[in-house]
PDB file of C-alpha atoms in Angstrom:
ATOM      1  CA  UNK A  13     101.867 124.330  79.294  1.00 51.00           C
ATOM      2  CA  UNK A  14      99.370 121.616  80.292  1.00 55.00           C
ATOM      3  CA  UNK A  15      99.621 118.193  78.699  1.00 57.00           C
ATOM      4  CA  UNK A  16      96.922 117.286  76.229  1.00 59.00           C
ATOM      5  CA  UNK A  17      94.643 114.438  77.309  1.00 61.00           C
ATOM      6  CA  UNK A  18      95.357 111.142  75.624  1.00 59.00           C
ATOM      7  CA  UNK A  19      92.814 110.183  72.987  1.00 65.00           C
ATOM      8  CA  UNK A  20      91.231 106.718  73.272  1.00 68.00           C
ATOM      9  CA  UNK A  21      92.915 104.104  71.119  1.00 72.00           C
ATOM     10  CA  UNK A  22      96.164 106.043  70.772  1.00 69.00           C
ATOM     11  CA  UNK A  23      99.361 104.931  72.493  1.00 66.00           C
ATOM     12  CA  UNK A  24     100.739 107.142  75.240  1.00 62.00           C
ATOM     13  CA  UNK A  25     103.650 109.390  74.277  1.00 65.00           C
ATOM     14  CA  UNK A  26     107.033 107.720  75.004  1.00 64.00           C
ATOM     15  CA  UNK A  27     107.896 109.902  78.008  1.00 78.00           C
ATOM     16  CA  UNK A  28     104.461 109.213  79.526  1.00 78.00           C
ATOM     17  CA  UNK A  29     104.894 105.462  79.001  1.00 83.00           C
ATOM     18  CA  UNK A  30     108.390 105.574  80.523  1.00 86.00           C
ATOM     19  CA  UNK A  31     107.077 107.441  83.549  1.00 91.00           C
ATOM     20  CA  UNK A  32     104.256 104.942  84.011  1.00 89.00           C
ATOM     21  CA  UNK A  33     106.625 101.976  83.770  1.00 91.00           C
ATOM     22  CA  UNK A  34     109.018 103.563  86.250  1.00 91.00           C
ATOM     23  CA  UNK A  35     106.129 104.277  88.631  1.00 91.00           C
ATOM     24  CA  UNK A  36     104.794 100.736  88.390  1.00 92.00           C
ATOM     25  CA  UNK A  37     108.274  99.357  89.003  1.00 92.00           C
ATOM     26  CA  UNK A  38     108.727 101.579  92.051  1.00 92.00           C
ATOM     27  CA  UNK A  39     105.364 100.553  93.504  1.00 91.00           C
ATOM     28  CA  UNK A  40     106.154  96.842  93.023  1.00 92.00           C
ATOM     29  CA  UNK A  41     109.499  97.327  94.779  1.00 93.00           C
ATOM     30  CA  UNK A  42     107.916  99.323  97.638  1.00 93.00           C
ATOM     31  CA  UNK A  43     104.701  97.587  98.787  1.00 93.00           C
ATOM     32  CA  UNK A  44     104.556  99.862 101.832  1.00 94.00           C
ATOM     33  CA  UNK A  45     103.279 102.661  99.568  1.00 95.00           C
ATOM     34  CA  UNK A  46     100.125 100.679  98.822  1.00 94.00           C
ATOM     35  CA  UNK A  47      99.642  99.878 102.494  1.00 95.00           C
ATOM     36  CA  UNK A  48     100.148 103.490 103.574  1.00 96.00           C
ATOM     37  CA  UNK A  49      97.752 104.957 101.041  1.00 96.00           C
ATOM     38  CA  UNK A  50      95.235 102.148 101.279  1.00 96.00           C
ATOM     39  CA  UNK A  51      95.123 102.399 105.056  1.00 96.00           C
ATOM     40  CA  UNK A  52      94.710 106.144 104.884  1.00 98.00           C
ATOM     41  CA  UNK A  53      91.877 105.948 102.345  1.00 98.00           C
ATOM     42  CA  UNK A  54      90.147 103.217 104.356  1.00 97.00           C
ATOM     43  CA  UNK A  55      90.243 105.381 107.488  1.00 97.00           C
ATOM     44  CA  UNK A  56      88.964 108.415 105.566  1.00 98.00           C
ATOM     45  CA  UNK A  57      86.013 106.424 104.208  1.00 98.00           C
ATOM     46  CA  UNK A  58      85.208 104.939 107.610  1.00 98.00           C
ATOM     47  CA  UNK A  59      85.582 108.113 109.671  1.00 97.00           C
ATOM     48  CA  UNK A  60      84.687 110.752 107.044  1.00 98.00           C
ATOM     49  CA  UNK A  61      86.587 113.508 108.867  1.00 98.00           C
ATOM     50  CA  UNK A  62      85.307 117.066 108.604  1.00 98.00           C
ATOM     51  CA  UNK A  63      88.837 118.463 108.366  1.00 98.00           C
ATOM     52  CA  UNK A  64      90.643 116.155 105.947  1.00 97.00           C
ATOM     53  CA  UNK A  65      93.963 118.008 106.072  1.00 98.00           C
ATOM     54  CA  UNK A  66      94.145 117.789 109.856  1.00 98.00           C
ATOM     55  CA  UNK A  67      93.108 114.138 109.744  1.00 98.00           C
ATOM     56  CA  UNK A  68      95.837 113.382 107.174  1.00 98.00           C
ATOM     57  CA  UNK A  69      98.458 115.170 109.258  1.00 97.00           C
ATOM     58  CA  UNK A  70      97.485 113.140 112.324  1.00 97.00           C
ATOM     59  CA  UNK A  71      97.343 109.874 110.379  1.00 97.00           C
ATOM     60  CA  UNK A  72     100.749 110.210 108.762  1.00 96.00           C
ATOM     61  CA  UNK A  73     102.484 111.476 111.921  1.00 97.00           C
ATOM     62  CA  UNK A  74     101.189 108.652 114.116  1.00 97.00           C
ATOM     63  CA  UNK A  75     104.332 107.310 115.819  1.00 97.00           C
ATOM     64  CA  UNK A  76     102.867 103.782 115.601  1.00 97.00           C
ATOM     65  CA  UNK A  77     102.364 103.928 111.818  1.00 96.00           C
ATOM     66  CA  UNK A  78     105.785 102.494 110.839  1.00 96.00           C
ATOM     67  CA  UNK A  79     105.334  99.459 113.089  1.00 96.00           C
ATOM     68  CA  UNK A  80     101.767  98.924 111.810  1.00 95.00           C
ATOM     69  CA  UNK A  81     102.986  98.950 108.207  1.00 95.00           C
ATOM     70  CA  UNK A  82     105.936  96.665 109.032  1.00 95.00           C
ATOM     71  CA  UNK A  83     103.575  94.167 110.652  1.00 95.00           C
ATOM     72  CA  UNK A  84     101.360  94.186 107.541  1.00 93.00           C
ATOM     73  CA  UNK A  85     104.412  93.679 105.315  1.00 93.00           C
ATOM     74  CA  UNK A  86     105.367  90.624 107.355  1.00 92.00           C
ATOM     75  CA  UNK A  87     101.853  89.196 106.892  1.00 86.00           C
ATOM     76  CA  UNK A  88     101.420  89.296 103.075  1.00 61.00           C
ATOM     77  CA  UNK A  89      98.031  87.602 103.109  1.00 62.00           C
ATOM     78  CA  UNK A  90      96.707  90.715 104.905  1.00 48.00           C
ATOM     79  CA  UNK A  91      97.773  93.027 102.031  1.00 46.00           C
ATOM     80  CA  UNK A  92      94.847  92.165  99.709  1.00 48.00           C
TER      81      UNK A  92
END
């Protein structure tokens, strides 16, 4: 069964709030996620590939990607 959309002005159900807090905590502890997804979205917007699935497969299997992300992690001023 699909979840009902949250109505404006009402607090999120407890399990939804717990999930959001856990997700936010995970993302703070793993800044590489933001770099990976942000870099991918930037490339998509710049290159506007015709075949997005193929582009994504190539992007995320680039053997240089881990070293690119590591370099960005070591230069925090570049993350914003």
